PDB file of C-alpha atoms in Angstrom:
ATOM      1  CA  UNK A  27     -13.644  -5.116  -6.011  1.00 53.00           C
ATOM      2  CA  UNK A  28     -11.404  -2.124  -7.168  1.00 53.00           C
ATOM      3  CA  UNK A  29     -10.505  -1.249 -11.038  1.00 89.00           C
ATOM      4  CA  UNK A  30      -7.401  -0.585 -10.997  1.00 95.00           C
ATOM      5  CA  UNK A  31      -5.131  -2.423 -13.612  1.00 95.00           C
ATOM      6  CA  UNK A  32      -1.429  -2.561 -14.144  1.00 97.00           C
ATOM      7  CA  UNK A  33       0.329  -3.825 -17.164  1.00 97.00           C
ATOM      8  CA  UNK A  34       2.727  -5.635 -17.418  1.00 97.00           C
ATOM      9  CA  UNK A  35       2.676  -7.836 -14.898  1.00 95.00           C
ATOM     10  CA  UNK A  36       6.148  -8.994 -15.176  1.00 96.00           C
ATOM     11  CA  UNK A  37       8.798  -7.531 -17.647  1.00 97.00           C
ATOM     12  CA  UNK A  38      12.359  -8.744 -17.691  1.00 97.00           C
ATOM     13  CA  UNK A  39      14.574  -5.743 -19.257  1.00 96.00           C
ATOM     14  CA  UNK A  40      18.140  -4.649 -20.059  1.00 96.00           C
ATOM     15  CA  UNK A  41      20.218  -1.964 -18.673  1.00 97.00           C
ATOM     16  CA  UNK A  42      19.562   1.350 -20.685  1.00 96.00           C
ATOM     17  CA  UNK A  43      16.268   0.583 -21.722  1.00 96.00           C
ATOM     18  CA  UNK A  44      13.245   2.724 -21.598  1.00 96.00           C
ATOM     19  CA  UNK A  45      10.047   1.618 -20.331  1.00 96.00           C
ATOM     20  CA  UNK A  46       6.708   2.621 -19.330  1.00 97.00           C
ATOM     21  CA  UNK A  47       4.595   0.848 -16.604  1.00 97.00           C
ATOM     22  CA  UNK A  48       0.994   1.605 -17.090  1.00 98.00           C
ATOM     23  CA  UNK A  49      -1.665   1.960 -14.980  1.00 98.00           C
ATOM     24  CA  UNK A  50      -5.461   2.501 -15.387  1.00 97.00           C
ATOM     25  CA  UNK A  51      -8.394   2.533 -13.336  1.00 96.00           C
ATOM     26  CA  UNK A  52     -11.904   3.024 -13.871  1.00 93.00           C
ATOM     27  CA  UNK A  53     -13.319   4.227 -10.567  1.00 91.00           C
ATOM     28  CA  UNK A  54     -13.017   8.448 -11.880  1.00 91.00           C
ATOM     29  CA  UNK A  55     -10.409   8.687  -8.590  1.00 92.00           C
ATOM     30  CA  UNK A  56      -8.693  12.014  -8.504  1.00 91.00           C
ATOM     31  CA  UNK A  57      -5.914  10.293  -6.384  1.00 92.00           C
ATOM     32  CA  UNK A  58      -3.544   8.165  -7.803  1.00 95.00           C
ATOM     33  CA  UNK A  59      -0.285   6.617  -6.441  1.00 95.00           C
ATOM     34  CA  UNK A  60       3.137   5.272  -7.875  1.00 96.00           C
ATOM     35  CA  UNK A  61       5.035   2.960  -4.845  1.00 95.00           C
ATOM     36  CA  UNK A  62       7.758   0.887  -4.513  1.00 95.00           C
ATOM     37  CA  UNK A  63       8.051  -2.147  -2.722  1.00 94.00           C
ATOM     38  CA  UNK A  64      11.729  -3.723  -1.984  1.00 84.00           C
ATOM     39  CA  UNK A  65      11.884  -7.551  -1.055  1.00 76.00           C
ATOM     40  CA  UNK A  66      11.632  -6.206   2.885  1.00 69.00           C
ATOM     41  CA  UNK A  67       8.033  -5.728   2.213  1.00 86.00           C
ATOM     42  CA  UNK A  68       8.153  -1.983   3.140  1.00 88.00           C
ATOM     43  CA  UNK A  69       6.511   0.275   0.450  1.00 92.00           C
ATOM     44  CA  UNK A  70       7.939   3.561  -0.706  1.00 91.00           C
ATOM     45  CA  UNK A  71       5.604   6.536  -2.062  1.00 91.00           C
ATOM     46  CA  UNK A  72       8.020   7.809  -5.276  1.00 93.00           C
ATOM     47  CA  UNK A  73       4.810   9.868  -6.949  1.00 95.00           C
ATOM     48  CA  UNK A  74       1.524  10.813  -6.696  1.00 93.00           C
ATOM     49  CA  UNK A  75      -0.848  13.170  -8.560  1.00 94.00           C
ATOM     50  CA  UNK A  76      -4.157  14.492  -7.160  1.00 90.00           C
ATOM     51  CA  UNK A  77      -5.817  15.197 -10.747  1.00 93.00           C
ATOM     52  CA  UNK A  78      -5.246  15.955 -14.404  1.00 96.00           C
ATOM     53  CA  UNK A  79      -1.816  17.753 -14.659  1.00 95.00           C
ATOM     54  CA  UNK A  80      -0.866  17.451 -11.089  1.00 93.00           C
ATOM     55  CA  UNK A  81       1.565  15.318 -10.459  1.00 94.00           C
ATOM     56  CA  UNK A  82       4.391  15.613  -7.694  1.00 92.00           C
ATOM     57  CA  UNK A  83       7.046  13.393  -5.817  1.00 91.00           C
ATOM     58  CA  UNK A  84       6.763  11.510  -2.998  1.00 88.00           C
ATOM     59  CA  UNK A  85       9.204  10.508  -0.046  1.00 81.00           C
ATOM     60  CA  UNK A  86      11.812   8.272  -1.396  1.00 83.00           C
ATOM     61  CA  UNK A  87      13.814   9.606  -4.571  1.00 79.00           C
ATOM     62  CA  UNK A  88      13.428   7.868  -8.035  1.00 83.00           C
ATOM     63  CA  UNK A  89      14.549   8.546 -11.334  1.00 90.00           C
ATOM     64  CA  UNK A  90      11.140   7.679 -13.083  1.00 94.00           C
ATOM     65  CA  UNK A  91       8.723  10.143 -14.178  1.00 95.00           C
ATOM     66  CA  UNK A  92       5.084  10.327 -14.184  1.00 97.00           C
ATOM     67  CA  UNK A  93       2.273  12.275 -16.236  1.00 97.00           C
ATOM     68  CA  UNK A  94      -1.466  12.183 -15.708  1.00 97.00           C
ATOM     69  CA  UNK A  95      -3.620  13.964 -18.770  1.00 97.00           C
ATOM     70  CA  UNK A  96      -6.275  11.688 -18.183  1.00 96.00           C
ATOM     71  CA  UNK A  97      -8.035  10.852 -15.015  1.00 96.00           C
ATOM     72  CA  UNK A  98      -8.044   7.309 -15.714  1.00 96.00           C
ATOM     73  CA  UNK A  99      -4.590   6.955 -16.590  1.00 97.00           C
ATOM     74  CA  UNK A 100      -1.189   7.746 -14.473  1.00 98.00           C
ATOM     75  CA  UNK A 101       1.958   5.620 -16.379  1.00 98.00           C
ATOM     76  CA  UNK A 102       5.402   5.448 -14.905  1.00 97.00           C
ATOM     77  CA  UNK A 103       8.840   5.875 -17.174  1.00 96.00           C
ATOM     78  CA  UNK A 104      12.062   5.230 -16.890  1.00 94.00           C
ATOM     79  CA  UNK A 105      14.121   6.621 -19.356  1.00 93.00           C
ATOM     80  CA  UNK A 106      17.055   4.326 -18.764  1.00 95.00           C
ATOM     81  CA  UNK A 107      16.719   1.299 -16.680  1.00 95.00           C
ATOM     82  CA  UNK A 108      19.435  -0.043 -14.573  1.00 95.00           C
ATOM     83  CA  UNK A 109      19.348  -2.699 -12.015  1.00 95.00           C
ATOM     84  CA  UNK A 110      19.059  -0.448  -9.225  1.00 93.00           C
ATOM     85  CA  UNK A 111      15.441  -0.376 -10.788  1.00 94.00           C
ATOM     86  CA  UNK A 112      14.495  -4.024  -9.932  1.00 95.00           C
ATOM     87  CA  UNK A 113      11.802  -4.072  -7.876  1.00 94.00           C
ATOM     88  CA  UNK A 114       8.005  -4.360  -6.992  1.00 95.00           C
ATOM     89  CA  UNK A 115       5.598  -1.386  -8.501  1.00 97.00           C
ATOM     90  CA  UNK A 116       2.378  -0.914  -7.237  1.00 97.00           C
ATOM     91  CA  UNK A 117      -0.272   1.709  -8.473  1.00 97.00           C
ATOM     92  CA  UNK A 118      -2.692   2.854  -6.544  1.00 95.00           C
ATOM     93  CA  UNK A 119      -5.905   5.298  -6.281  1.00 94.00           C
ATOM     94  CA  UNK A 120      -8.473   6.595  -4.352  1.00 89.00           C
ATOM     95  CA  UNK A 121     -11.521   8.826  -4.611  1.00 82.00           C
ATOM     96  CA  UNK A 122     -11.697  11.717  -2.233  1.00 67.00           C
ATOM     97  CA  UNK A 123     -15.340  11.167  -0.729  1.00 57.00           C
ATOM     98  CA  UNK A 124     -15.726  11.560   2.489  1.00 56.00           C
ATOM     99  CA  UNK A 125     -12.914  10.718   6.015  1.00 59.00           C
ATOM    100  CA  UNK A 126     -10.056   9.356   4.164  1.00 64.00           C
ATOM    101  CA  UNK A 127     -10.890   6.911   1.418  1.00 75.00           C
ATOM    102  CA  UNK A 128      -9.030   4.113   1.256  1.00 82.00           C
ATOM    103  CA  UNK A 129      -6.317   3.092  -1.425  1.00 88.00           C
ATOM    104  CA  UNK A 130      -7.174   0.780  -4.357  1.00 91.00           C
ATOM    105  CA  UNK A 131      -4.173  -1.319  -5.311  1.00 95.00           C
ATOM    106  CA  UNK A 132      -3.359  -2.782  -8.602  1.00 96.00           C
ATOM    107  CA  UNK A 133      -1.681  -6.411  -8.679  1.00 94.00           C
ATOM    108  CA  UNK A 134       1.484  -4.385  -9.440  1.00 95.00           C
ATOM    109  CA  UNK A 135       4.273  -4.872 -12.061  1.00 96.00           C
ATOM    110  CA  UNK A 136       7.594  -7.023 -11.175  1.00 95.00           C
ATOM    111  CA  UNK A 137      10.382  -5.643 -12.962  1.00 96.00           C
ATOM    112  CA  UNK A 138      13.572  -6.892 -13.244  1.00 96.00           C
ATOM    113  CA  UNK A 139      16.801  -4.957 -15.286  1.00 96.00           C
ATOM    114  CA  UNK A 140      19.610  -7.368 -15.894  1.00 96.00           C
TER     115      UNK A 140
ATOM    116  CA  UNK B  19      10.536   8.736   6.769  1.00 50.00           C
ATOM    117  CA  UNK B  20       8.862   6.028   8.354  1.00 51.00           C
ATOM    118  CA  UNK B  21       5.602   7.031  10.681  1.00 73.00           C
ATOM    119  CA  UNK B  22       4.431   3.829  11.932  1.00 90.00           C
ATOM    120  CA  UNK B  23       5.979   1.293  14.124  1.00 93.00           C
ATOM    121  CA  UNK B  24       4.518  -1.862  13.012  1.00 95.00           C
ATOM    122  CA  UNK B  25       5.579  -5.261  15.000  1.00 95.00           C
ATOM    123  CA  UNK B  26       6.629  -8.219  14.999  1.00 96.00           C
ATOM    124  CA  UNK B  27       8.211  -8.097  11.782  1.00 94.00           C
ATOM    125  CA  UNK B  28       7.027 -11.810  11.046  1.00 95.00           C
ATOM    126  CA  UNK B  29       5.028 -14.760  12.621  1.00 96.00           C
ATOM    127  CA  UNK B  30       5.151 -18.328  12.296  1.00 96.00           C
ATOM    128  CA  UNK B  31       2.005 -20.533  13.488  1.00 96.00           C
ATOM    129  CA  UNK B  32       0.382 -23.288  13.611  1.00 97.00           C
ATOM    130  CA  UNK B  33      -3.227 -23.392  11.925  1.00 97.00           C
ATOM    131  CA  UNK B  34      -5.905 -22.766  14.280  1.00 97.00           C
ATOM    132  CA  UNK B  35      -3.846 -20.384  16.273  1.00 97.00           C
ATOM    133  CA  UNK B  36      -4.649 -16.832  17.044  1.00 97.00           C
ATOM    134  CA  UNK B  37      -2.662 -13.866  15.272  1.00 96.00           C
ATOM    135  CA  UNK B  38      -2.309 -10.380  16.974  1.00 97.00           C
ATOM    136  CA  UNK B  39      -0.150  -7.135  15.266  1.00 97.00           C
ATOM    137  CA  UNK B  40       0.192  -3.605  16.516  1.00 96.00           C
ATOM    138  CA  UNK B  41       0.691  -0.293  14.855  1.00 97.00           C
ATOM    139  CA  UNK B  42       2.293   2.238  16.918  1.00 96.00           C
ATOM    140  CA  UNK B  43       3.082   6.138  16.115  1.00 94.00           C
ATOM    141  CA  UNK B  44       4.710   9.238  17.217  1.00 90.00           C
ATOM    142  CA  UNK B  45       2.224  10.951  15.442  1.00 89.00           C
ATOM    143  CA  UNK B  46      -2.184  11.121  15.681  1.00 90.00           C
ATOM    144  CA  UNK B  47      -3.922   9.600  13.273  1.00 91.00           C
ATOM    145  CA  UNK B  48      -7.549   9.922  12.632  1.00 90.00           C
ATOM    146  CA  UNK B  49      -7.844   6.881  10.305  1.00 91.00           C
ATOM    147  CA  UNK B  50      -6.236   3.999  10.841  1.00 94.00           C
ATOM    148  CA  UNK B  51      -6.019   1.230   7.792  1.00 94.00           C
ATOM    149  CA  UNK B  52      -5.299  -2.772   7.785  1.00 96.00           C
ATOM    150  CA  UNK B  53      -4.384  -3.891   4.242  1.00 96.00           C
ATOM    151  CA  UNK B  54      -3.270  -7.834   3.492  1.00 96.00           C
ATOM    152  CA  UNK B  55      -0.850  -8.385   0.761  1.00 95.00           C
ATOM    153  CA  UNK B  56      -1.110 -11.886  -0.980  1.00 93.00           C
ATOM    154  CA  UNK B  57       2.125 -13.126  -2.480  1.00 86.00           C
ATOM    155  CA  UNK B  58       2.134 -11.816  -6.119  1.00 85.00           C
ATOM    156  CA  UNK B  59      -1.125  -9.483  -5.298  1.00 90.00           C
ATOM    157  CA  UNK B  60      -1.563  -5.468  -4.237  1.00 93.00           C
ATOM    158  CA  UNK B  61      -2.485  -4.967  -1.226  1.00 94.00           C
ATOM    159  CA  UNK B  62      -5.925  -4.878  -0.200  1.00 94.00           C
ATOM    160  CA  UNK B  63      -8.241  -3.369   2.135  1.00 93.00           C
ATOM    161  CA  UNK B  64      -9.363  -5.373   5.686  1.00 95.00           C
ATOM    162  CA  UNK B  65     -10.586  -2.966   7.638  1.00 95.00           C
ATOM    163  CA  UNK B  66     -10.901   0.908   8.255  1.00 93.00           C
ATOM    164  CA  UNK B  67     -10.878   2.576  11.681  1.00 94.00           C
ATOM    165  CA  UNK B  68     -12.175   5.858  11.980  1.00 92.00           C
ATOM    166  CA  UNK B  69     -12.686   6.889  15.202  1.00 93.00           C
ATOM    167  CA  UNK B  70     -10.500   6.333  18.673  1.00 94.00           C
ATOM    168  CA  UNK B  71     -11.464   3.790  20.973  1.00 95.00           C
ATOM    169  CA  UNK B  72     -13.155   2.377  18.182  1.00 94.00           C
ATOM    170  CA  UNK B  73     -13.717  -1.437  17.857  1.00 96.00           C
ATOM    171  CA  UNK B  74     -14.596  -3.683  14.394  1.00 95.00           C
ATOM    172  CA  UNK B  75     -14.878  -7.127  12.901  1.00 95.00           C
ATOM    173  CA  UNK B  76     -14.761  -8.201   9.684  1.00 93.00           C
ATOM    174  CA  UNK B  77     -15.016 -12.296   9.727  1.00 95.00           C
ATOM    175  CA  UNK B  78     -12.250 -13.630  11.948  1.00 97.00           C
ATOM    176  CA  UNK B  79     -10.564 -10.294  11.816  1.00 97.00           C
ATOM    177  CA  UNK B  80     -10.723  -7.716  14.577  1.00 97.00           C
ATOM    178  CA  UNK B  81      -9.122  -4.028  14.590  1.00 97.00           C
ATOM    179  CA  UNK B  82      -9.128  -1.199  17.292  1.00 97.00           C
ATOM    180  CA  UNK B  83      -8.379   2.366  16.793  1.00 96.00           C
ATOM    181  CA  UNK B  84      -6.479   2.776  19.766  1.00 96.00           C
ATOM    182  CA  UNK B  85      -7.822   5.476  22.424  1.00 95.00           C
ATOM    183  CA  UNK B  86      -4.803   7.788  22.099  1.00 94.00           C
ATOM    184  CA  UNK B  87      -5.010   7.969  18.646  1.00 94.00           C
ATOM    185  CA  UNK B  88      -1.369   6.755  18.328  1.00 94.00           C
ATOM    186  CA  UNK B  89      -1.879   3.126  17.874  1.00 96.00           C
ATOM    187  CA  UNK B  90      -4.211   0.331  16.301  1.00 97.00           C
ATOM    188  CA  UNK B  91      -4.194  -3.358  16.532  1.00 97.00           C
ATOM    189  CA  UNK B  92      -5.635  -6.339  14.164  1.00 98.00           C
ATOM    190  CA  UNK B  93      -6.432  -9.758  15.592  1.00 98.00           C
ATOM    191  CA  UNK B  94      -6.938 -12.854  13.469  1.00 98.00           C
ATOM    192  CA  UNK B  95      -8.546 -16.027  15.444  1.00 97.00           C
ATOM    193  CA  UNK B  96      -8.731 -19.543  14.517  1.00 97.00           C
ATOM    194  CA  UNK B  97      -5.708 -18.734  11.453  1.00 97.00           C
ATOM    195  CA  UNK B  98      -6.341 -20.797   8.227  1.00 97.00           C
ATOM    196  CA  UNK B  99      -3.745 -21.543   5.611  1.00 95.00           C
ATOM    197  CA  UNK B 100      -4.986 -18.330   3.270  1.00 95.00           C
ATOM    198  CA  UNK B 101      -4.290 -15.654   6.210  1.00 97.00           C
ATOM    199  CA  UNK B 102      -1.060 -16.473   5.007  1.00 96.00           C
ATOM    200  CA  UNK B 103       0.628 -13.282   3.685  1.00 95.00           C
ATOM    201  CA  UNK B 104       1.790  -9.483   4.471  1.00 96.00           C
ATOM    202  CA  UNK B 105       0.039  -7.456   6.482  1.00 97.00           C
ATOM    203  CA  UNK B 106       0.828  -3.428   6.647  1.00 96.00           C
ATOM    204  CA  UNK B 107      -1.061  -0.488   8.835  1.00 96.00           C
ATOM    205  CA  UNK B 108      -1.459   2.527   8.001  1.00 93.00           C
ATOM    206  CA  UNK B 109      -2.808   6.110   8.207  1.00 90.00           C
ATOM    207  CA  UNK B 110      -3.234   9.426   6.450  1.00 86.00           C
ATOM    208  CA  UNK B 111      -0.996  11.925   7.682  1.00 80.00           C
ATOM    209  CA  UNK B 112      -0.633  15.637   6.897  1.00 77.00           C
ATOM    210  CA  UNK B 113       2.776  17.070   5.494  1.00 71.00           C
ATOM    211  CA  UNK B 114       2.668  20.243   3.748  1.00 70.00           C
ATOM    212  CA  UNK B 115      -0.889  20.955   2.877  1.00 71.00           C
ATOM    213  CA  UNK B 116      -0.864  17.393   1.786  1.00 72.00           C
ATOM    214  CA  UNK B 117      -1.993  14.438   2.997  1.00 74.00           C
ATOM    215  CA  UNK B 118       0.057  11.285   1.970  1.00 78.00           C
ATOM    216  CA  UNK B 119      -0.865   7.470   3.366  1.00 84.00           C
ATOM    217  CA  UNK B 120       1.699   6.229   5.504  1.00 88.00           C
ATOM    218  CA  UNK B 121       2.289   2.356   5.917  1.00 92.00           C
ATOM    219  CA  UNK B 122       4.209   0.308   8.301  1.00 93.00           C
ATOM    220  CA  UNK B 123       7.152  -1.885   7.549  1.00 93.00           C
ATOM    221  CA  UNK B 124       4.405  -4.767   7.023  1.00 94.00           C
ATOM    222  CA  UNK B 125       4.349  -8.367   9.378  1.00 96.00           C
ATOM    223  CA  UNK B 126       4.774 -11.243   7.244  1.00 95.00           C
ATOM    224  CA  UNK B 127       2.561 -14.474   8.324  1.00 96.00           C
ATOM    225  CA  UNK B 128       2.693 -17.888   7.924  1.00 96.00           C
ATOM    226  CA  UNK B 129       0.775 -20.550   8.645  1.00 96.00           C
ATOM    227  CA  UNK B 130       1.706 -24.177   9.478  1.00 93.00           C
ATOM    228  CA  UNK B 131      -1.052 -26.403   7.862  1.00 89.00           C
TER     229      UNK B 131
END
């Protein structure tokens, strides 16, 4: 079973607001993952960081940020929400082992900016 | 963009029926991934493919890494009410000097009790 937690798991918010999803896992992955998922179901890299202090973006645009200065550790911001922001955000990570290594998913945060 | 065709888009069965999806690509893949997303949940991992022609089971769950190494399929048999959910493909691809995981739009089941 994978260690990867996300908090919170649901966080209602107002426009202009600035929040930070967190997300933590325990595994010592080098590979973590930031993605979006809209109500279609599809899910959208926005960042990813392969270690301490790497950290770039993925394929769709978003105006969140991410850091990683511990392994463990790789929490999302947005600086000012707006409802454009509502959505699904999942965390992921993976160790780098051997083939390609699977993703670990957290259970995700639902956020909603009214 | 988008890498992988996944399809159908949804399914709607009766318990006790058989389930089949397909992943299809424009691209090679030498892994290819089957994750199930319950509602509320991350996804998580069913099975792992990692080598073409390649054929595996995991309970009532089958998955084959297609021969051209363009295409996978899952199989569930004898659906219950909990293989309700989203299921997405997916595969490592290359882009840069990095490799990303891409997924496929997801198939949404559900199962008629």
């Amino acid at each position: 079973e994978a260690d990867i937690y996300q908090t919170p798991r649901y966080l209602v918010i107002g426009t202009g607001k600035k929040i930070t999803l967190e997300c933590s896992q325990t595994m010592g992955h080098d590979k973590m993952y930031w993605y979006q998922q809209d109500p279609g179901m599809e899910l959208h890299l926005i960042h990813y960081s392969y270690g301490v202090n790497s950290t770039e973006k993925g394929d769709l645009s978003s105006e969140s940020t991410v850091s990683r200065i511990r392994t463990e550790h790789f929490p999302l911001t947005l600086e000012s929400a707006r409802p454009s922001h509502t959505s699904q955000y999942l965390c992921a990570s993976r160790g780098a082992i051997r083939r390609h290594s699977p993703l670990h998913f957290g259970n995700g945060t639902r956020l909603t900016v009214t | 963009g988008q890498q992988l065709n996944q399809s159908p888009q949804s399914m709607f069965i009766q318990e006790g029926e058989d389930v089949s999806m397909n992943c299809t690509s424009s691209s090679i893949f030498n892994t290819w991934l089957w994750y199930k997303q319950d509602p509320g949940e991350g996804p998580v991992l069913l099975i792992a493919l990692y080598k073409a022609g390649e054929l595996t089971s995991n309970g009532r769950l089958t998955a084959q890494f297609g021969i051209t190494r363009k295409d996978s399929f899952l199989n569930i048999s004898a659906s219950i009410p909990s293989d309700v959910g989203i299921y997405f493909c997916a595969g490592p691809l290359t882009q840069g000097g990095s490799e990303k995981l891409v997924f496929g739009k997801g198939m949404k089941l559900t199962v008629n009790p």
